[in-house]
Amino acid sequence: MSQTPLFSSADEAIHYIKQHKIKYLKIGLFDLNGVLRGKTISQQKFLSLLNKGGCFYDGILGGDLNDELTDNSIFTGAHTGYPDAKIEVIAQSGRKIPWEEKSLFFLCQYQAEHNTLCGRSLYQAAINKAAEMGFTVYSGTEYEFTVLAETDASVRESHYHNLQPFTLGNFGYSIQRSTVQNDLYQELLYMCEAMHMPLECLHTEIGPGMLEAALKMSHGVESSDQASLFKAFCKSLMERHGLLATFMAKWREDVQGHGMHVHLSILDSAGKNIFYDAKNSHHMSQTMQHFVAGQQLLMPELLVLCAPTINSYARYVPGCWAPTEATWGVNNRAVSLRVITGNEQNQRVEYRIPGADCNPYLAHTAALASGLYGIENKLTLGAAFDPANPKDNQAHPLPKSLEAATKLFSQSDIAKALLGEAFVADYAAARDWEVRQYQKSVTDWQLARYLETV
């Protein structure tokens, strides 16, 4: 299900770098919002980092998407002086960037004493919890996103108005579009293969300029590494072509939103799928029922991990292919938790609530940690969603705004137990900051509605 990494150890990476005389390398790590931050460093500096570890500015964990430093961060801020924090290079994450000769890219993460707000560390902790329970976790990610015939300069010149998608019209699953744009499709597919984040599917979605990319299933934290890097380098590739890829949850009110769906499958120590039981209804094992029950129960409390921006909640409205309640169903794309039935190899659950704007590490953590909670507590799964009798369905309502989702998250004792009180406090503070930035803004909608009438 997963490819062999370029390097299996630090020694292999060092040998390759010296053998190929690579003078400069790129390192990067993801901030709280899932944005890749990094730098280009010399070979000597990199080898020192790889052997001994190093430091990175911790202010990226106390800043927002606009690089403004928040005033309510607990982990870092003016009260700490924004010091350097210790990081480590992940040797197995080494990748070649196809268009950069004589260079390599490596992921880093904060070391144990500085990883309170490290999404990768949180997901690794959930993976470790699964391992303690005797499980190996496999997951895969699907992204919906839109490619615009714009550049970073053109969107600013137009003040983000009248943005043009790179193809027009609603044309889902179009062979015509993928044939006309074959060169771009092939370059995206090749980049993903070369960078150890292979796609198993790429197609147009229903919306102008909209695509869907499905990454192959991988095990452990590798899957969320691939999901995070896909978004970052897909943007880079599109910019190289004079285009702009947006992963906003909803970039225009009259088009479909962008989701990020997480597929989860778990194997036991014998390599058998713990979700499959041929004797049960829909082949759902008792363990799978507990797992889905945990995901459903905790989805409202953990929603802010999957919907981290003001714009996230523009997607959770009827008719936008995004669930508005925590529901589950069998082979049903209108619910939050889609149980995909089949044989022992492909029985899995699709966690459909995250938006493409989320931090993939945190969305993967929410999907897995809540499911494991269900198994540990042997939660009972209610009836599947029945579209014919919506009033009879057992559903957990979801928060309708970032403010409401943040409040529910910050007050959740279960979230604190699963993720740590320090993370919950700081992540909630970062979302509160985002809410405050929005509350003082004056939007086009407000001007059009109130300028003359009030």
Tab-separated table of C-alpha atoms in Angstrom, residues 4-7 13 16-17 19-20 22 24-26 91-107 187 190-197 229 233:
chain	number	residue	atom	x	y	z
A	4	THR	CA	9.648	2.515	-0.013
A	5	PRO	CA	11.084	5.877	1.125
A	6	LEU	CA	14.132	7.281	-0.623
A	7	PHE	CA	16.160	6.860	2.567
A	13	ALA	CA	20.782	10.176	3.413
A	16	TYR	CA	23.582	10.074	-0.977
A	17	ILE	CA	24.135	13.778	-0.302
A	19	GLN	CA	27.973	11.050	-3.287
A	20	HIS	CA	25.869	13.408	-5.419
A	22	ILE	CA	24.426	18.277	-3.140
A	24	TYR	CA	22.134	23.084	-0.755
A	25	LEU	CA	19.031	21.405	0.652
A	26	LYS	CA	15.553	22.463	1.737
A	91	ALA	CA	15.654	11.278	7.487
A	92	GLN	CA	13.009	8.978	5.989
A	93	SER	CA	11.111	12.004	4.625
A	94	GLY	CA	13.796	12.910	2.073
A	95	ARG	CA	12.377	13.719	-1.359
A	96	LYS	CA	13.543	14.986	-4.724
A	97	ILE	CA	11.693	18.010	-6.073
A	98	PRO	CA	11.412	17.158	-9.810
A	99	TRP	CA	12.258	20.606	-11.146
A	100	GLU	CA	15.154	21.281	-8.745
A	101	GLU	CA	18.399	19.608	-9.741
A	102	LYS	CA	21.053	18.903	-7.150
A	103	SER	CA	18.712	19.459	-4.228
A	104	LEU	CA	16.613	17.490	-1.745
A	105	PHE	CA	13.724	18.328	0.575
A	106	PHE	CA	13.392	16.984	4.127
A	107	LEU	CA	10.602	17.330	6.659
A	187	GLU	CA	3.112	16.870	-14.613
A	190	TYR	CA	4.599	12.727	-12.160
A	191	MET	CA	5.443	15.198	-9.394
A	192	CYS	CA	3.388	13.220	-6.874
A	193	GLU	CA	5.000	9.943	-7.911
A	194	ALA	CA	8.514	11.406	-7.807
A	195	MET	CA	7.927	13.007	-4.396
A	196	HIS	CA	6.657	9.822	-2.755
A	197	MET	CA	3.003	10.914	-2.515
A	229	LEU	CA	3.036	17.900	1.193
A	233	PHE	CA	3.695	21.351	-3.694
